[in-house]
XYZ file of C-alpha atoms in Angstrom:
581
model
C 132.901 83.819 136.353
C 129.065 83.267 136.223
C 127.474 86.717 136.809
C 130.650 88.154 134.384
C 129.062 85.686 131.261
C 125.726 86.931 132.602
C 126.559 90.642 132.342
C 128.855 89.654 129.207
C 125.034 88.038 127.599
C 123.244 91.049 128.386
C 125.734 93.510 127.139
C 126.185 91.656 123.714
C 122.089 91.932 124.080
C 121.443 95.180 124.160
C 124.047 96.060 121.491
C 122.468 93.946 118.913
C 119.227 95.082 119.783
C 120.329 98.419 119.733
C 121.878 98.333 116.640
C 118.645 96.832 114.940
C 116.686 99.259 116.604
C 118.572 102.031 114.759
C 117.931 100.246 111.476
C 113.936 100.083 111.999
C 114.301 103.373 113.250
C 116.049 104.716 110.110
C 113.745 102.948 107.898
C 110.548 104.402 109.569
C 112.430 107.736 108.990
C 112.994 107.517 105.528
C 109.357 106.074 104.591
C 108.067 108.727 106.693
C 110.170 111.889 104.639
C 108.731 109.792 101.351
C 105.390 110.080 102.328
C 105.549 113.649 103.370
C 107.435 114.710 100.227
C 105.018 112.970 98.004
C 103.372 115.552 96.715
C 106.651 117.513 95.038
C 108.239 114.011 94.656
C 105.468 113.136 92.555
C 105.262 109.909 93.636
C 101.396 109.416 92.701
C 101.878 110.184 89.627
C 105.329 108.198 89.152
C 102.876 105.011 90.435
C 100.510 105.984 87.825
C 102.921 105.766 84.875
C 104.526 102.834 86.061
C 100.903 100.992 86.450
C 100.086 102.187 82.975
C 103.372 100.435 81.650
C 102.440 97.092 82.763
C 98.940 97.480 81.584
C 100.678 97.822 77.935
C 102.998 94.799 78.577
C 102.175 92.016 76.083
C 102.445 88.232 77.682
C 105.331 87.464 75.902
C 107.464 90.027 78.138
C 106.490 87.944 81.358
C 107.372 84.631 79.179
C 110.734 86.292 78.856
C 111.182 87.345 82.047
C 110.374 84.445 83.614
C 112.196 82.667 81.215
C 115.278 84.975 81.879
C 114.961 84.599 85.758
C 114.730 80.555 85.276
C 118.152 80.705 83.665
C 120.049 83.386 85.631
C 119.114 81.333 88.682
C 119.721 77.837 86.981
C 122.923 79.290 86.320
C 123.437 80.365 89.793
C 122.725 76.902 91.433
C 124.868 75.194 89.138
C 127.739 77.153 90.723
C 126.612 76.964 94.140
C 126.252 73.313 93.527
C 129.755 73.046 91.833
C 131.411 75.361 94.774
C 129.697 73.347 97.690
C 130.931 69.979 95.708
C 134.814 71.350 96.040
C 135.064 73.404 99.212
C 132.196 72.653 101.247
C 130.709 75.269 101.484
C 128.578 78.193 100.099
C 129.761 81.200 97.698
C 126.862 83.427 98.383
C 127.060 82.600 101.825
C 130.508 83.154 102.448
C 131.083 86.257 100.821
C 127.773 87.496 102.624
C 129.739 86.429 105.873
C 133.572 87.839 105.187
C 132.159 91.017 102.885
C 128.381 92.367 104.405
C 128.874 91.038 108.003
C 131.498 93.640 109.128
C 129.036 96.459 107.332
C 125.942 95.011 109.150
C 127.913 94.952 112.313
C 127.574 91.441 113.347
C 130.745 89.778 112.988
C 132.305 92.837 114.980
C 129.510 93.022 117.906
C 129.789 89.061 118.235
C 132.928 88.768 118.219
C 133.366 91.575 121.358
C 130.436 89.950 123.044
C 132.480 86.499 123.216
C 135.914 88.273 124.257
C 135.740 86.769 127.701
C 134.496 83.584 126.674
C 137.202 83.258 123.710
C 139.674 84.354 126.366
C 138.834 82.059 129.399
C 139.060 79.149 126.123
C 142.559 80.072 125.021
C 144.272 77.573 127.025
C 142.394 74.784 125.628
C 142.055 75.636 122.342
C 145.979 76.013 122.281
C 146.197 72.006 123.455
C 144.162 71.061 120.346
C 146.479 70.156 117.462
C 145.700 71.291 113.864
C 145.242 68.707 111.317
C 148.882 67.703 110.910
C 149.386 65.014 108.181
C 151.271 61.967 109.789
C 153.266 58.901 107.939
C 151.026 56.105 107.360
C 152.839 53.182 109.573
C 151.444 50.584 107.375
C 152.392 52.105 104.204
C 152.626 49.861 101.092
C 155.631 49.668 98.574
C 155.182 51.420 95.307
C 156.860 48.892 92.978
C 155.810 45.681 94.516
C 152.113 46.980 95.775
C 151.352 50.241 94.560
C 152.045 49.567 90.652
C 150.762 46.646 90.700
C 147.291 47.780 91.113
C 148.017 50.834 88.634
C 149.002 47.681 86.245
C 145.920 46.329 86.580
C 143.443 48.737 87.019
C 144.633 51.875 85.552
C 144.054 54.130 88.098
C 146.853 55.902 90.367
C 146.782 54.908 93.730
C 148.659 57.912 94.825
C 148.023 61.668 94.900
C 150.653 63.886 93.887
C 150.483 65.626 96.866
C 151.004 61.937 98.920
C 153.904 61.760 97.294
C 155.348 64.953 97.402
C 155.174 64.420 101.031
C 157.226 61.175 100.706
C 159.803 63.120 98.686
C 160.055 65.415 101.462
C 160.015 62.642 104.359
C 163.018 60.846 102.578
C 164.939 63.985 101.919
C 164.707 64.785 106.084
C 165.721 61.256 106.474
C 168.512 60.228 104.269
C 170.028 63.253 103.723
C 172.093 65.963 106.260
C 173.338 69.107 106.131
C 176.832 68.240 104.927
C 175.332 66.905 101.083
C 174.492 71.075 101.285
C 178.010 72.187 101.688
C 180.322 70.800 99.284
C 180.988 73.020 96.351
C 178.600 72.603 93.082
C 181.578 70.295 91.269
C 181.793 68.164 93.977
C 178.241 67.445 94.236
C 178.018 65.953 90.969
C 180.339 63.316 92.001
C 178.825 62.775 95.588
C 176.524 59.143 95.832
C 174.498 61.402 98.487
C 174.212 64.527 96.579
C 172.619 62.498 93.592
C 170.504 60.793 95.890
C 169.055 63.883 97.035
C 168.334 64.919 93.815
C 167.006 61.548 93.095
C 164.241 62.503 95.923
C 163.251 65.920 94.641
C 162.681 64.079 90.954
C 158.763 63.459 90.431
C 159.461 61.015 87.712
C 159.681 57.383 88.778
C 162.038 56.488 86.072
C 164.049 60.017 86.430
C 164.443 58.722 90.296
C 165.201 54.728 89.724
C 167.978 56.047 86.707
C 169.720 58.455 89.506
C 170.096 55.447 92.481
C 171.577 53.303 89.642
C 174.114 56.065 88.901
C 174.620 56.126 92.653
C 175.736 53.053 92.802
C 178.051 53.173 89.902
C 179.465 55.851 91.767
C 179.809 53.948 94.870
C 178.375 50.238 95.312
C 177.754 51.289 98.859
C 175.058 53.757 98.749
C 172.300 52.360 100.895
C 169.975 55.202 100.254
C 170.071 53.819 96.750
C 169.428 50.445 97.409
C 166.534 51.814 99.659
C 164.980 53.753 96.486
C 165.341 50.916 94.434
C 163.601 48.525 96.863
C 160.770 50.765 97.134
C 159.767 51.885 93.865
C 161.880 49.297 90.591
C 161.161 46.054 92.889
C 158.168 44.116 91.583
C 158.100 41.533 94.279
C 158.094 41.528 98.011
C 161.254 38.966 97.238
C 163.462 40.977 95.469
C 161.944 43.868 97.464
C 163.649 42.107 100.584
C 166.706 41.224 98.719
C 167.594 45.094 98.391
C 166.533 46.002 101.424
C 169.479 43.217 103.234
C 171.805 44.652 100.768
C 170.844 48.337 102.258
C 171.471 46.757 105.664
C 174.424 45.485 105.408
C 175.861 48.925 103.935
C 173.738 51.044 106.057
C 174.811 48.573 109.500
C 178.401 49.056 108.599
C 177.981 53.257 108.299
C 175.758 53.350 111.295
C 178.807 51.453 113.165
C 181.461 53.540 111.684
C 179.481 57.485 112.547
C 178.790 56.036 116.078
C 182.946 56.516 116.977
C 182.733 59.723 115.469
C 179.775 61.566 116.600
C 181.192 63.204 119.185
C 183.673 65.030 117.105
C 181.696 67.627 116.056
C 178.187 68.860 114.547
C 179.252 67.979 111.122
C 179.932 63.854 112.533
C 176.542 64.136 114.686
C 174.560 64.993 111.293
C 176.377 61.886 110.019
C 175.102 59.391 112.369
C 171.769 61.248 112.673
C 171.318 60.111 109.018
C 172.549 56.818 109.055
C 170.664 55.677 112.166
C 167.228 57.133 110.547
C 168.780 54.712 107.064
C 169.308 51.668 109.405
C 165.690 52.133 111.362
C 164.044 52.963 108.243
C 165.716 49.533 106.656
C 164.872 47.375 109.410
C 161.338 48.386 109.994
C 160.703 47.339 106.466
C 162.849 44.436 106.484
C 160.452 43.158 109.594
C 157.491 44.384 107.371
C 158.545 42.328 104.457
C 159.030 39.094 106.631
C 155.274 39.919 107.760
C 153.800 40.095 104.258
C 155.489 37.080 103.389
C 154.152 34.886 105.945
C 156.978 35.155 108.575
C 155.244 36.942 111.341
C 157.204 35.563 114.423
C 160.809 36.478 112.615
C 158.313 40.342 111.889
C 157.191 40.084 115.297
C 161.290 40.238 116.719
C 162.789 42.357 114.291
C 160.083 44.950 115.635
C 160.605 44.265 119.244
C 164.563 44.292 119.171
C 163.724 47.947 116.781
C 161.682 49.145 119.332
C 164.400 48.311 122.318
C 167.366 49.591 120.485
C 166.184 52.499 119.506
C 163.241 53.945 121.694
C 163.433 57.143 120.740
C 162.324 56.508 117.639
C 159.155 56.027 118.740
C 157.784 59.007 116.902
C 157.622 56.205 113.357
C 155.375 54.408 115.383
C 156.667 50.911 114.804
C 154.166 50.000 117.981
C 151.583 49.744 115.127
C 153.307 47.687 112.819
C 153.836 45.851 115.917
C 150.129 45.351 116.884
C 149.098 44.356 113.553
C 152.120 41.502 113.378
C 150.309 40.062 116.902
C 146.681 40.392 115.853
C 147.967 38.112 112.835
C 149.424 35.213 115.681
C 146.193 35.936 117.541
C 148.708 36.704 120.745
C 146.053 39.254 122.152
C 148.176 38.986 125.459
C 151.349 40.587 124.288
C 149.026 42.839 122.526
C 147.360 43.896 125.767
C 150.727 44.542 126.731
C 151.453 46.808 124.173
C 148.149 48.920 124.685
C 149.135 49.647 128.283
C 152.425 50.885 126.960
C 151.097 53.249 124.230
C 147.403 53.858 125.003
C 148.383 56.440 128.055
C 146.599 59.996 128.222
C 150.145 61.603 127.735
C 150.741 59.499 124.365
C 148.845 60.690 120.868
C 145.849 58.493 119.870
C 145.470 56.529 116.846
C 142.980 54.273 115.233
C 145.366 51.478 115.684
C 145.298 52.244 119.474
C 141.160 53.308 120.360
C 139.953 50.428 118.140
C 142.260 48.013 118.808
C 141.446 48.567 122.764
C 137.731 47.986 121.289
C 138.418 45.077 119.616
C 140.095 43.292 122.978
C 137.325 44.204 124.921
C 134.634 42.885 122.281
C 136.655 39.968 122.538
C 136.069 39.653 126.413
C 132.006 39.913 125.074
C 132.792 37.095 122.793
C 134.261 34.860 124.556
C 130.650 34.653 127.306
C 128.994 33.996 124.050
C 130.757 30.628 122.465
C 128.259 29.590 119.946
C 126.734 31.516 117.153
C 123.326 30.724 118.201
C 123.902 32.291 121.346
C 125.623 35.325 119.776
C 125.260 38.522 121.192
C 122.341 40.476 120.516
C 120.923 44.069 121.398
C 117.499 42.367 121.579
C 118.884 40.187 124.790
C 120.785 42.939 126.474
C 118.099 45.209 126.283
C 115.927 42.733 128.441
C 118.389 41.589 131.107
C 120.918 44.698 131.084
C 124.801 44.823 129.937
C 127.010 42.947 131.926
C 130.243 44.473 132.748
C 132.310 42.967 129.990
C 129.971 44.053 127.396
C 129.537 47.756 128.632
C 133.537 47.935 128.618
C 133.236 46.549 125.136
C 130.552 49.134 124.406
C 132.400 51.705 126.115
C 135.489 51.162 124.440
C 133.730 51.142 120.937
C 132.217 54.851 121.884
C 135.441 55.837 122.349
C 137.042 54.690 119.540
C 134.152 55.923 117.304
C 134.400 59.269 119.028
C 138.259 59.631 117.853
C 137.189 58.323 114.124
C 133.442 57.651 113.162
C 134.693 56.802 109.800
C 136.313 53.296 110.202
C 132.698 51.453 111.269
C 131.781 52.296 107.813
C 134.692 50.317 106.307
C 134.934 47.502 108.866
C 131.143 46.636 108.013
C 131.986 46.223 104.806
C 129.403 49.216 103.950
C 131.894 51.339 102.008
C 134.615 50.113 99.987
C 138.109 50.023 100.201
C 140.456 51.236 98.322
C 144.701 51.191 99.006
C 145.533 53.457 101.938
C 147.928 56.509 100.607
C 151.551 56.875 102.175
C 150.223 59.390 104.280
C 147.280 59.638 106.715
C 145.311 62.586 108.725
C 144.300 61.294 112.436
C 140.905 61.031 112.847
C 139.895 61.506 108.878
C 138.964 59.132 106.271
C 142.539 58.328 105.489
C 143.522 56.735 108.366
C 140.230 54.625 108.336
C 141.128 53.232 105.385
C 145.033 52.253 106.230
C 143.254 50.869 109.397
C 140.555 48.839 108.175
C 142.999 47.654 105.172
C 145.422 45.298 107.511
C 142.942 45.292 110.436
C 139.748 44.027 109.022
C 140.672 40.602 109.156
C 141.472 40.779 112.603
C 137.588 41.950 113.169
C 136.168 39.017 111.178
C 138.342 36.596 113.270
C 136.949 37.729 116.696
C 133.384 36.030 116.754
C 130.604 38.846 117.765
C 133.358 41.171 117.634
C 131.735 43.010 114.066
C 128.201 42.023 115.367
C 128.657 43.835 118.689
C 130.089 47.019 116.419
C 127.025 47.192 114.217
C 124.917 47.212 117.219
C 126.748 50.096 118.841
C 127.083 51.476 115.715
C 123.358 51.870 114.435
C 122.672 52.733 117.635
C 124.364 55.602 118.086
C 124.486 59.546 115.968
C 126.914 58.133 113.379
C 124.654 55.242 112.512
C 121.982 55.963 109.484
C 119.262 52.867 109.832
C 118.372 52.436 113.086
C 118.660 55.469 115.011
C 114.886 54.925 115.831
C 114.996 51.618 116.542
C 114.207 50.335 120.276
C 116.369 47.662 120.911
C 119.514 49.667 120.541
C 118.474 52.497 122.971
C 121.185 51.325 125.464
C 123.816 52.465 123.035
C 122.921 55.768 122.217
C 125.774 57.502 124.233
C 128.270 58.371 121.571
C 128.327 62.071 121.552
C 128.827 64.494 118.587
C 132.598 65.324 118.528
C 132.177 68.264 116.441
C 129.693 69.500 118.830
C 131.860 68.727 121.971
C 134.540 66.530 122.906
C 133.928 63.899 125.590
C 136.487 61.749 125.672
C 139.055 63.832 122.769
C 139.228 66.926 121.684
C 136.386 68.351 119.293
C 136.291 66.801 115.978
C 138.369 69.250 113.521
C 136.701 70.597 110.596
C 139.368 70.187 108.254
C 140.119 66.574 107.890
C 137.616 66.921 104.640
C 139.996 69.404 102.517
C 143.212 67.606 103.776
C 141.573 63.782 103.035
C 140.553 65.078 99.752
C 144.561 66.012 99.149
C 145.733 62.698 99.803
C 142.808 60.631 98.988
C 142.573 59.675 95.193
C 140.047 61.233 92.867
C 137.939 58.122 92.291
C 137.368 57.574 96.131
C 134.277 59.276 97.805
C 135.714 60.857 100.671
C 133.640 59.951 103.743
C 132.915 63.256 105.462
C 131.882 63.713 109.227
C 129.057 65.623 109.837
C 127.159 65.107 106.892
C 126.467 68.433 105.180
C 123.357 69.494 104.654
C 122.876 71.622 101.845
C 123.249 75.644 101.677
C 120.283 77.353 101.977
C 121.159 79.283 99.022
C 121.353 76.139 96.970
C 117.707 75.429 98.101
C 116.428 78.803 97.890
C 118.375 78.871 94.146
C 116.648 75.411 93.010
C 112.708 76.574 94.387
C 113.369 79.790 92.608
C 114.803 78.040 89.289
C 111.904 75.861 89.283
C 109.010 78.291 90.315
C 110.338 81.218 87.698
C 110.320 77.815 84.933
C 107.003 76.982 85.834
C 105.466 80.351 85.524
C 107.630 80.834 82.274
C 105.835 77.686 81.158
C 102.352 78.596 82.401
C 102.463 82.829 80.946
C 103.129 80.993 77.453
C 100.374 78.824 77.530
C 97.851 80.417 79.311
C 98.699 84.367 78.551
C 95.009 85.920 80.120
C 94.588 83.936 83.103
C 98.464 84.043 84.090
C 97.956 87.594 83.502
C 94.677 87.930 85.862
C 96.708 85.914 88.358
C 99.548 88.273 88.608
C 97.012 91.509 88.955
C 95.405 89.408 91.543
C 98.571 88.995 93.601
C 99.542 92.610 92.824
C 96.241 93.988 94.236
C 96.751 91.580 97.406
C 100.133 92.910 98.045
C 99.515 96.494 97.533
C 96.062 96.509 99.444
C 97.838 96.595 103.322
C 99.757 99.706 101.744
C 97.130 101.889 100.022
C 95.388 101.245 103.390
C 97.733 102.437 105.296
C 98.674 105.727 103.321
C 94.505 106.501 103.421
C 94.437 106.227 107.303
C 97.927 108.389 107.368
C 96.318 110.814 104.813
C 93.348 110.969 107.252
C 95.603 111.581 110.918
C 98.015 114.348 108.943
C 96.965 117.531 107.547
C 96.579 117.841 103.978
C 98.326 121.116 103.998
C 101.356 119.908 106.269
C 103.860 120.189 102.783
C 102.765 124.266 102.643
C 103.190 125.129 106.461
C 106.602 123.213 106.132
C 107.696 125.920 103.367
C 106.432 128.398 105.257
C 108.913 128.100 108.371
């Protein structure tokens, strides 16, 4: 596999060099037939009436075309500035890279050069997952939580495109195939069928007006009761109230589809929908209980959820879970729960990698009792890590390497903001649904948000004191972008996806930092130098004007030397013996 990468090198080698050697080639070639046809081309005296027609140039044509090139290229900055703002990138460079690469030959000679490579790659690059938006386990309730803080503030929590996903999540859960069948009068009478198109509605009111004419219909709709609990409850109270009254109904369906599953796909549809209605229910029934101050009653509502049905384990009520025994400090039973869920055949979360980090900075807290004695890079750097703390530092690489975006929010150096309904693993969203229920657990956990700033600043994510000496031992969190270590490498599109469900007055946190296009900075020096020299021609006309003959002369010199010493190797009478054969 070695010598073929070596052969593969020196092959895509020689073809690039090849292919720039026929460009020089063809250039010499064609300044070579210029110089030899000069003399019927004319191109002396061409020169000569081009020279004299700057001589009779008056100073206000270079004002105006420096003034002129100032604005063209203002103009073009602004919208490289504008298009690197939205998508990340640049115009000029991207169209130079889909449009002129394939003519130049680059794109196509690169991309046969890496064939083997790309090929002996395929079978990872098929294990790494795209960036798939998940359900935010943690999500808030958009009457009681979400409306509130549009009350107050004025500002929409919630992108449209959050909730379109919600719409679509609800219409997978609560509805089956059967609501599709029944004929068109039917439907109108059907609890279910107006509940579906009680989902699809995008306005609020439009959706909370069909559940009530649901329940008209039939008092035991729990779908309804469900909508209303979310979105016309203003209280976690009356939130909870609905939510037993969707139990009860949903309970007795669940109960009743169980006989009758077996009798067909049409029954199995059925009870697919009414045990997603009755896990849905209780999982926010036990969520409820935890934001009202009942976290042992939350903390066995989850665990019997999580025992009855186990293979719903694709909701992820283990988070919910974690969170509920963070709150009652019971780090045990959450250790327990991390050697359940944190396997290498299970998907990662934030919940999971910095949860793990947040037990083991415990385990460095606990060696360090008093705040005086608090632990310090300083100290470690002079006696070494001990074994706890380099698990805890460890543990904090790795959890930084699935999401370098959460440090910023648990250290209280960016602000939050509500987490959307919706999250992207590994992006800015789910650091914000994490550090939103999870900083509190940080703060409680002495050292525990001391140790992370440590590893933190120390390491390629941190800003202020990457070149610091003390926190040289904790310089070993690699670049995921770059190269996995311990994941996959970082995707690049958790920016454009964030930006979808993140709200418009949030700064989206982006990992890498971009720098900017060189186009943008070759735009701005060429905006500024053309507005200087505007500025200069129109104050000073003769000496801008001496200048520029100056730097004419200087660039012109190297060629009028060369075409003397070429007039002085070639015949003068070459162009005649030509004609002649």
């Amino acid at each position: 596999m070695a010598d073929m990468e070596v052969v593969d090198r020196v092959k895509s080698w020689l073809s690039w060099s090849w292919t720039w050697y026929l460009w020089a080639l063809w250039l010499f070639l064609v300044v070579l037939l210029i110089y030899l046809l000069r003399t019927p081309l004319r191109v002396y005296e061409n020169m000569n009436i081009v020279a004299m027609f700057l001589n009779t140039l008056t100073p206000k044509f270079y004002v105006a075309l420096t003034g002129t090139s100032s604005l063209i290229s203002g103009l073009i900055l602004i919208f490289e500035w504008w298009y690197f703002r939205k998508y990340g990138t640049s115009f000029i460079e991207q169209v130079s890279l889909n449009h002129l690469g394939p003519w130049l030959g680059g794109v196509e000679n690169n991309n046969n050069g890496n064939n083997n490579t790309n090929n002996s790659q395929n079978n990872n690059q098929q294990s790494v997952p795209e960036c798939k938006v998940w359900r935010n386990p943690l999500n808030l309730l958009r009457g009681a939580e979400y409306n509130r803080y549009t009350w107050v503030t004025g500002k929409e929590p919630l992108t449209y495109y959050d909730m379109n996903l919600s719409a679509q999540d609800h219409q997978t859960f609560f509805t089956c195939d059967t609501d599709h069948s029944r004929p068109t009068d039917e439907l109108a009478c059907v609890p279910s069928a107006v509940m579906q198109r009680a989902w699809r509605e995008r306005n609020p009111q439009a959706r909370i007006k069909a559940a009530h004419e649901a329940l008209e219909k039939d008092p035991e709709c729990a779908t309804a009761y469900i909508l209303l609990a979310e979105e016309e409850a203003t209280t976690i109270l009356e939130t909870e109230r609905l939510f037993k009254q969707a139990l009860k109904v949903g309970e007795a369906n669940y109960k009743k589809s169980q006989s009758t599953q077996h009798l067909g796909a049409h029954y199995e549809a059925i009870h697919r929908r009414d045990t997603n209605v009755c896990v849905y229910v209780r999982r926010r029934l036990a969520m409820c209980a935890r934001k009202l101050g009942r976290v042992k009653e939350a903390v066995k509502m989850m665990r019997d959820l999580m025992k009855e049905f186990p293979m719903m384990s694709v909701l992820n009520i283990h988070e919910n879970l974690i969170e509920a025994l963070l709150e009652l400090q019971a780090y045990a039973d959450v250790q327990a729960v991390l050697a359940k869920y944190d396997d290498i055949s299970l998907p990662k979360s934030a919940t999971i990698c910095y949860t793990a980090a947040l037990l083991k900075a415990r385990a460095v807290a606990d060696n360090f009792p008093f705040a005086s004695c608090r632990f310090s890079p300083e100290i470690a750097s002079k006696r070494g890590l001990s074994t706890a703390e380099m698990n805890a530092v460890e543990a904090i690489h790795r959890a930084v390497e699935f999401n370098p975006h959460v440090p910023k929010y648990l250290l209280e150096t960016k602000s939050l903001i509500l987490p959307p309904e919706h999250l992207l693993k590994r992006g800015d969203s789910e650091a914000i649904a994490y550090a939103f229920f999870h900083l509190p657990h940080w703060k409680r956990v002495d050292g525990a948000l001391n140790l992370l700033h440590c590893t933190w600043e120390g390491s390629p994510y941190g800003e202020s004191a990457v070149g610091d000496a003390p926190c040289h031992a904790f310089r070993m969190i690699p670049y995921p972008l770059e190269k996995g270590h311990l994941f996959y490498p970082y995707p690049s599109c958790t920016e454009s996806a964030d930006r979808e469900l993140l709200p418009a007055f949030h700064e989206v946190s982006v990992y890498p930092k971009k720098e900017l296009p060189f186009f943008i900075l070759f735009t701005a020096g060429l905006c500024s130098v053309t507005a200087l020299l505007a500025l200069l021609t129109h104050q000073f006309p003769e000496p801008m004007g001496l200048v520029a003959k100056t730097f004419l002369n200087t660039i012109t010199s190297p060629f009028n030397f060369l075409v003397e010493k070429l007039e002085g190797v070639l015949p003068s009478n070459l162009w005649h013996q030509l004609t002649r054969l």
